[in-house]
Amino acid sequence: MPYKVNSLWKIQYGMVRGFTWLDDGTMITLGVWGPGDTVSKSFAKVNPYELECVTEVKAALISWNKGADMTHILLSHIQPMQELTIIRSQKTVEAMLIQLFNWLGKKFGTETSKGQLIDFRLTHQDLADILGTTRVTITRSLSQLEKQGFIQRNPLHRFILREEQIWHYEI
């Protein structure tokens, strides 16, 4: 997303990821935001920092002015970062994936007869970057979760989280 001085982006639909990278090129996802959230490069003090559209995004450019409700704006930016931190703190990659899909399902999903549909393209590399692991580990973990019936994948990289199975995993 382009940077505009003294401006914010209010996301109307879609998914945006904020990230930085280390000297060795390792990408670190710092946040994931969606509809109703407000993002800006001005909120980050890390350098480099980029905002990337993970899906098709529609966002309105709003001016950062003294009359804006900054409490609401900052909370809409901080809360998803805190949620992502908790997800990434799970002990196993499988648990991280289930928590991430559950979170994405609540934020972006559609309820279907088979479960919560996350109806946008997420590659294994996208998931690895968000969770701070490798693509190979994600591929292995997704295969395991699919065999156990927790998720269902389709050829378009869309996922269905089978919620009735999740409580078995969490026990």
XYZ file of N, CA and C in Angstrom:
513
model
N 0.849 -1.171 0.000
C 0.000 0.000 0.000
C 0.894 1.233 0.000
N 0.577 2.198 -0.796
C 1.439 3.382 -0.865
C 1.416 4.197 0.426
N 2.550 4.785 0.733
C 2.677 5.619 1.924
C 2.322 7.052 1.578
N 1.443 7.622 2.354
C 1.064 9.032 2.210
C 1.292 9.699 3.560
N 2.062 10.772 3.580
C 2.360 11.491 4.817
C 1.058 11.997 5.436
N 0.945 11.828 6.762
C -0.219 12.283 7.531
C -1.537 11.679 7.053
N -1.473 10.461 6.538
C -2.684 9.790 6.080
C -2.705 8.353 6.571
N -3.906 7.814 6.657
C -4.136 6.445 7.102
C -4.980 5.734 6.052
N -4.892 4.413 6.034
C -5.738 3.608 5.165
C -6.761 2.884 6.030
N -8.042 3.109 5.769
C -9.131 2.384 6.441
C -9.561 1.274 5.488
N -9.347 0.026 5.906
C -9.612 -1.126 5.046
C -11.117 -1.388 4.993
N -11.649 -1.440 3.785
C -13.068 -1.742 3.600
C -13.276 -3.238 3.356
N -12.415 -3.852 2.550
C -12.397 -5.304 2.433
C -11.012 -5.739 1.989
N -10.714 -7.012 2.296
C -9.414 -7.566 1.947
C -8.521 -7.738 3.157
N -7.315 -8.223 2.893
C -6.351 -8.535 3.948
C -5.023 -7.863 3.635
N -4.487 -7.156 4.638
C -3.215 -6.439 4.523
C -2.258 -7.002 5.565
N -1.012 -7.155 5.166
C 0.021 -7.644 6.086
C 1.095 -6.572 6.206
N 1.522 -6.309 7.447
C 2.663 -5.433 7.692
C 3.873 -6.295 8.001
N 5.021 -5.963 7.406
C 6.197 -6.802 7.642
C 7.482 -5.997 7.549
N 8.517 -6.589 8.119
C 9.879 -6.093 7.989
C 10.738 -7.291 7.622
N 12.020 -7.091 7.450
C 12.912 -8.213 7.184
C 14.264 -7.945 7.827
N 14.926 -9.058 8.133
C 16.248 -9.009 8.756
C 17.325 -8.848 7.691
N 18.553 -8.608 8.132
C 19.674 -8.450 7.199
C 19.863 -9.664 6.298
N 19.526 -10.861 6.803
C 19.687 -12.074 5.995
C 18.498 -12.326 5.061
N 17.527 -11.406 5.046
C 16.374 -11.531 4.160
C 15.164 -12.198 4.787
N 15.286 -12.671 6.026
C 14.166 -13.316 6.696
C 13.032 -12.318 6.901
N 11.844 -12.677 6.412
C 10.681 -11.809 6.554
C 10.026 -12.039 7.911
N 9.608 -10.956 8.555
C 8.914 -11.030 9.839
C 7.582 -10.300 9.693
N 6.489 -11.055 9.803
C 5.162 -10.451 9.749
C 4.870 -9.813 11.094
N 4.524 -8.536 11.067
C 4.253 -7.792 12.298
C 2.762 -7.611 12.558
N 1.943 -7.845 11.568
C 0.506 -7.713 11.759
C -0.264 -8.096 10.516
N -1.530 -8.453 10.732
C -2.456 -8.776 9.658
C -3.756 -8.044 9.969
N -4.264 -7.286 8.993
C -5.448 -6.474 9.221
C -6.477 -6.704 8.140
N -7.739 -6.398 8.484
C -8.832 -6.588 7.544
C -9.889 -5.512 7.663
N -11.105 -5.809 7.201
C -12.182 -4.821 7.155
C -12.395 -4.111 8.495
N -12.463 -2.788 8.418
C -12.674 -1.968 9.608
C -11.398 -1.532 10.288
N -10.289 -2.185 9.973
C -9.001 -1.839 10.585
C -8.365 -0.665 9.849
N -7.509 0.045 10.566
C -6.797 1.190 10.004
C -5.305 0.902 10.048
N -4.619 1.144 8.940
C -3.178 0.894 8.863
C -2.469 2.121 8.305
N -1.203 2.229 8.664
C -0.360 3.294 8.132
C 1.086 2.945 8.409
N 1.933 3.281 7.482
C 3.363 3.111 7.698
C 3.824 4.005 8.848
N 3.087 5.075 9.108
C 3.423 5.996 10.200
C 3.338 5.335 11.571
N 2.574 4.236 11.692
C 2.424 3.552 12.974
C 3.652 2.726 13.340
N 4.517 2.463 12.389
C 5.659 1.575 12.615
C 6.931 2.377 12.837
N 7.722 1.914 13.787
C 9.023 2.543 14.039
C 10.172 1.669 13.566
N 9.848 0.503 12.987
C 10.898 -0.360 12.450
C 11.197 0.062 11.017
N 12.429 -0.164 10.625
C 12.842 0.162 9.274
C 13.724 -0.969 8.771
N 13.397 -1.597 7.679
C 12.326 -1.313 6.737
C 10.968 -1.806 7.251
N 9.909 -1.263 6.699
C 8.544 -1.668 7.020
C 7.689 -1.472 5.783
N 6.931 -2.486 5.452
C 6.052 -2.426 4.281
C 4.662 -2.915 4.658
N 3.667 -2.381 3.975
C 2.302 -2.877 4.046
C 2.001 -3.526 2.704
N 1.581 -4.788 2.743
C 1.352 -5.555 1.523
C -0.083 -6.060 1.494
N -0.722 -5.964 0.351
C -2.056 -6.516 0.167
C -1.913 -8.013 -0.096
N -2.393 -8.836 0.834
C -2.325 -10.288 0.670
C -3.436 -10.746 -0.271
N -4.567 -10.067 -0.221
C -5.690 -10.327 -1.113
C -6.023 -9.026 -1.833
N -7.038 -9.074 -2.673
C -7.533 -7.824 -3.255
C -8.053 -6.967 -2.105
N -7.685 -5.689 -2.108
C -8.036 -4.792 -1.003
C -8.699 -3.539 -1.542
N -9.725 -3.114 -0.839
C -10.300 -1.793 -1.075
C -10.143 -1.038 0.234
N -9.506 0.123 0.164
C -9.262 0.928 1.361
C -9.462 2.397 1.032
N -9.925 3.128 2.028
C -10.133 4.566 1.860
C -8.991 5.314 2.535
N -8.471 6.291 1.845
C -7.418 7.142 2.394
C -8.084 8.197 3.269
N -7.678 8.240 4.545
C -8.240 9.240 5.450
C -7.109 10.083 6.016
N -7.410 11.312 6.272
C -6.404 12.243 6.775
C -6.218 12.049 8.276
N -4.981 12.092 8.714
C -4.649 12.003 10.130
C -4.738 13.429 10.660
N -5.833 13.714 11.358
C -5.999 15.069 11.874
C -6.381 15.044 13.343
N -6.372 16.184 13.949
C -6.636 16.279 15.383
C -8.054 15.863 15.739
N -8.979 15.940 14.802
C -10.361 15.583 15.082
C -10.636 14.094 14.996
N -9.700 13.332 14.498
C -9.914 11.891 14.329
C -9.956 11.192 15.685
N -10.733 10.124 15.751
C -10.813 9.326 16.975
C -9.589 8.410 17.024
N -8.480 8.941 17.502
C -7.211 8.207 17.480
C -7.228 6.978 18.385
N -8.008 7.000 19.458
C -8.077 5.822 20.327
C -8.609 4.636 19.540
N -9.723 4.812 18.858
C -10.308 3.733 18.064
C -9.363 3.313 16.934
N -8.764 4.274 16.281
C -7.849 3.995 15.171
C -6.656 3.173 15.645
N -6.044 3.572 16.747
C -4.880 2.843 17.255
C -5.260 1.460 17.765
N -6.410 1.340 18.432
C -6.848 0.026 18.894
C -7.098 -0.915 17.722
N -7.670 -0.404 16.635
C -7.921 -1.263 15.475
C -6.614 -1.717 14.831
N -5.542 -1.014 15.102
C -4.229 -1.399 14.582
C -3.509 -2.354 15.542
N -3.603 -2.085 16.828
C -2.863 -2.848 17.836
C -3.488 -4.209 18.119
N -4.806 -4.291 18.228
C -5.448 -5.544 18.614
C -5.113 -6.718 17.694
N -5.161 -6.570 16.371
C -4.762 -7.706 15.523
C -3.295 -8.112 15.714
N -2.436 -7.160 16.044
C -1.029 -7.495 16.300
C -0.915 -8.358 17.555
N -1.692 -8.023 18.587
C -1.678 -8.812 19.814
C -2.226 -10.210 19.557
N -3.311 -10.299 18.791
C -3.894 -11.600 18.468
C -2.902 -12.463 17.694
N -2.194 -11.880 16.743
C -1.193 -12.617 15.972
C -0.047 -13.086 16.868
N 0.350 -12.270 17.828
C 1.411 -12.661 18.765
C 0.998 -13.895 19.559
N -0.246 -13.939 20.009
C -0.739 -15.102 20.753
C -0.763 -16.330 19.852
N -1.236 -16.180 18.633
C -1.273 -17.298 17.681
C 0.130 -17.841 17.446
N 1.090 -16.958 17.240
C 2.468 -17.383 16.959
C 3.163 -17.961 18.186
N 2.566 -17.812 19.362
C 3.166 -18.330 20.597
C 2.713 -19.750 20.918
N 1.873 -20.341 20.085
C 1.450 -21.720 20.310
C 2.673 -22.634 20.238
N 2.598 -23.763 20.901
C 3.759 -24.649 21.028
C 4.090 -25.428 19.751
N 3.089 -25.699 18.908
C 3.352 -26.454 17.682
C 2.842 -25.673 16.471
N 3.388 -25.984 15.315
C 2.938 -25.330 14.087
C 1.490 -25.719 13.791
N 1.112 -26.966 14.089
C -0.274 -27.381 13.878
C -1.218 -26.530 14.718
N -0.867 -26.288 15.977
C -1.700 -25.444 16.844
C -1.735 -24.008 16.325
N -0.588 -23.513 15.838
C -0.561 -22.168 15.256
C -1.504 -22.084 14.060
N -1.453 -23.084 13.185
C -2.303 -23.080 11.994
C -3.783 -23.114 12.363
N -4.154 -23.974 13.307
C -5.556 -24.043 13.719
C -6.005 -22.712 14.300
N -5.185 -22.123 15.166
C -5.535 -20.823 15.750
C -5.604 -19.740 14.669
N -4.657 -19.757 13.723
C -4.665 -18.771 12.639
C -5.917 -18.927 11.777
N -6.251 -20.163 11.390
C -7.451 -20.382 10.579
C -8.712 -19.987 11.338
N -8.751 -20.283 12.624
C -9.894 -19.897 13.448
C -10.036 -18.373 13.458
N -8.917 -17.675 13.653
C -8.903 -16.210 13.684
C -9.283 -15.632 12.319
N -8.673 -16.166 11.252
C -8.999 -15.699 9.901
C -10.463 -15.984 9.562
N -10.956 -17.141 10.009
C -12.350 -17.491 9.768
C -13.303 -16.513 10.422
N -13.008 -16.131 11.658
C -13.859 -15.164 12.359
C -13.778 -13.786 11.711
N -12.600 -13.416 11.248
C -12.383 -12.076 10.708
C -12.809 -11.961 9.239
N -12.558 -13.006 8.461
C -12.769 -12.938 7.016
C -13.682 -14.033 6.473
N -14.014 -15.031 7.290
C -14.641 -16.244 6.786
C -16.122 -16.162 6.514
N -16.587 -17.225 5.872
C -17.992 -17.413 5.559
C -18.390 -18.782 6.080
N -19.503 -18.845 6.798
C -19.989 -20.118 7.320
C -20.600 -20.928 6.181
N -20.171 -22.185 6.056
C -20.740 -23.093 5.060
C -21.199 -24.353 5.782
N -21.844 -25.252 5.063
C -22.299 -26.506 5.672
C -21.123 -27.385 6.092
N -19.953 -27.173 5.490
C -18.769 -27.978 5.808
C -17.879 -27.353 6.874
N -18.123 -26.079 7.204
C -17.282 -25.387 8.183
C -17.059 -23.944 7.774
N -16.068 -23.335 8.367
C -15.746 -21.927 8.115
C -14.837 -21.832 6.885
N -15.326 -21.198 5.813
C -14.564 -21.055 4.572
C -13.735 -19.784 4.621
N -12.441 -19.929 4.416
C -11.537 -18.785 4.270
C -11.341 -18.647 2.767
N -12.121 -17.739 2.178
C -12.293 -17.688 0.730
C -11.371 -16.678 0.057
N -10.089 -16.819 0.302
C -9.101 -16.080 -0.473
C -7.847 -16.917 -0.539
N -7.048 -16.640 -1.526
C -5.866 -17.456 -1.805
C -4.786 -17.207 -0.761
N -4.425 -18.257 -0.051
C -3.295 -18.222 0.877
C -2.348 -19.342 0.485
N -1.165 -18.998 0.047
C -0.186 -20.018 -0.315
C 0.503 -20.532 0.942
N 1.194 -21.635 0.800
C 1.967 -22.170 1.922
C 3.025 -21.160 2.357
N 3.597 -20.428 1.402
C 4.595 -19.414 1.749
C 3.955 -18.264 2.516
N 2.743 -17.841 2.121
C 2.031 -16.797 2.876
C 1.850 -17.224 4.329
N 1.387 -18.456 4.524
C 1.168 -18.964 5.881
C 2.480 -19.044 6.653
N 3.538 -19.497 5.993
C 4.852 -19.582 6.643
C 5.335 -18.199 7.067
N 5.168 -17.214 6.200
C 5.600 -15.848 6.526
C 4.805 -15.280 7.697
N 3.507 -15.525 7.724
C 2.675 -15.018 8.819
C 3.056 -15.668 10.139
N 3.345 -16.974 10.116
C 3.616 -17.707 11.357
C 5.091 -17.774 11.726
N 5.961 -17.307 10.858
C 7.383 -17.303 11.186
C 8.017 -18.678 11.147
N 7.631 -19.468 10.162
C 8.199 -20.799 10.006
C 8.537 -21.003 8.527
N 8.810 -22.233 8.130
C 9.189 -22.489 6.741
C 8.011 -23.027 5.939
N 8.101 -22.878 4.637
C 7.068 -23.393 3.747
C 6.964 -24.913 3.859
N 8.102 -25.583 3.982
C 8.117 -27.047 4.093
C 7.379 -27.494 5.355
N 7.613 -26.809 6.460
C 6.934 -27.140 7.716
C 5.432 -26.912 7.591
N 5.038 -25.831 6.934
C 3.612 -25.550 6.720
C 2.985 -26.653 5.876
N 3.649 -27.046 4.798
C 3.127 -28.093 3.922
C 2.925 -29.387 4.699
N 3.901 -29.770 5.489
C 3.821 -30.988 6.296
C 2.679 -30.882 7.318
N 2.585 -29.746 7.987
C 1.561 -29.555 9.024
C 0.157 -29.519 8.423
N -0.005 -28.867 7.268
C -1.313 -28.833 6.614
C -1.753 -30.236 6.205
N -0.823 -31.028 5.701
C -1.149 -32.408 5.321
C -1.617 -33.197 6.531
N -0.943 -33.014 7.649
C -1.312 -33.706 8.886
C -2.703 -33.268 9.362
N -2.970 -31.973 9.349
C -4.276 -31.462 9.788
C -5.396 -31.914 8.857
N -5.085 -32.016 7.578
C -6.085 -32.484 6.620
C -6.384 -33.967 6.845
N -5.356 -34.771 7.073
C -5.552 -36.202 7.355
C -6.390 -36.405 8.605
N -6.197 -35.538 9.603
C -6.932 -35.650 10.863
C -8.344 -35.069 10.770
N -8.674 -34.425 9.650
C -10.019 -33.906 9.440
C -10.278 -32.516 9.992
N -9.234 -31.820 10.424
C -9.419 -30.477 10.984
C -9.650 -29.424 9.908
N -9.017 -29.620 8.756
C -9.175 -28.664 7.658
C -9.451 -29.420 6.372
N -9.975 -28.685 5.423
C -10.172 -29.204 4.076
C -9.621 -28.146 3.131
N -8.847 -28.588 2.142
C -8.273 -27.652 1.165
C -8.899 -27.895 -0.195
N -8.940 -26.830 -0.988
C -9.341 -27.016 -2.375
C -8.209 -26.535 -3.277
N -8.277 -26.823 -4.566
C -7.166 -26.501 -5.466
C -6.843 -25.008 -5.583
N -7.741 -24.138 -5.177
C -7.517 -22.697 -5.305
C -6.865 -22.096 -4.065
N -6.280 -22.923 -3.206
C -5.632 -22.486 -1.973
C -6.628 -21.864 -0.999
N -7.897 -22.286 -1.059
C -8.895 -21.873 -0.081
C -8.974 -22.968 0.971
N -9.303 -22.584 2.187
C -9.340 -23.539 3.286
C -10.703 -23.523 3.953
N -11.135 -24.698 4.416
C -12.329 -24.809 5.241
C -11.879 -25.372 6.578
N -12.164 -24.637 7.640
C -11.864 -25.078 8.998
C -13.084 -25.829 9.500
N -12.917 -27.080 9.835
C -14.020 -27.923 10.294
C -14.152 -27.746 11.792
N -14.979 -26.774 12.179
C -15.076 -26.341 13.569
C -15.485 -27.450 14.526
N -16.334 -28.388 14.070
C -16.755 -29.457 14.976
C -15.575 -30.336 15.394
N -14.500 -30.324 14.605
C -13.318 -31.116 14.928
C -12.350 -30.380 15.858
N -12.433 -29.047 15.889
C -11.436 -28.247 16.596
C -11.436 -28.508 18.084
N -12.584 -28.657 18.709
C -12.587 -28.839 20.158
C -11.847 -30.113 20.545
N -11.824 -31.130 19.670
C -11.043 -32.342 19.954
C -9.556 -32.016 20.014
N -9.115 -31.136 19.121
C -7.698 -30.775 19.066
C -7.285 -29.970 20.286
N -8.186 -29.100 20.779
C -7.842 -28.186 21.859
C -7.788 -28.867 23.221
N -8.409 -30.037 23.362
C -8.447 -30.703 24.675
C -7.105 -31.228 25.075
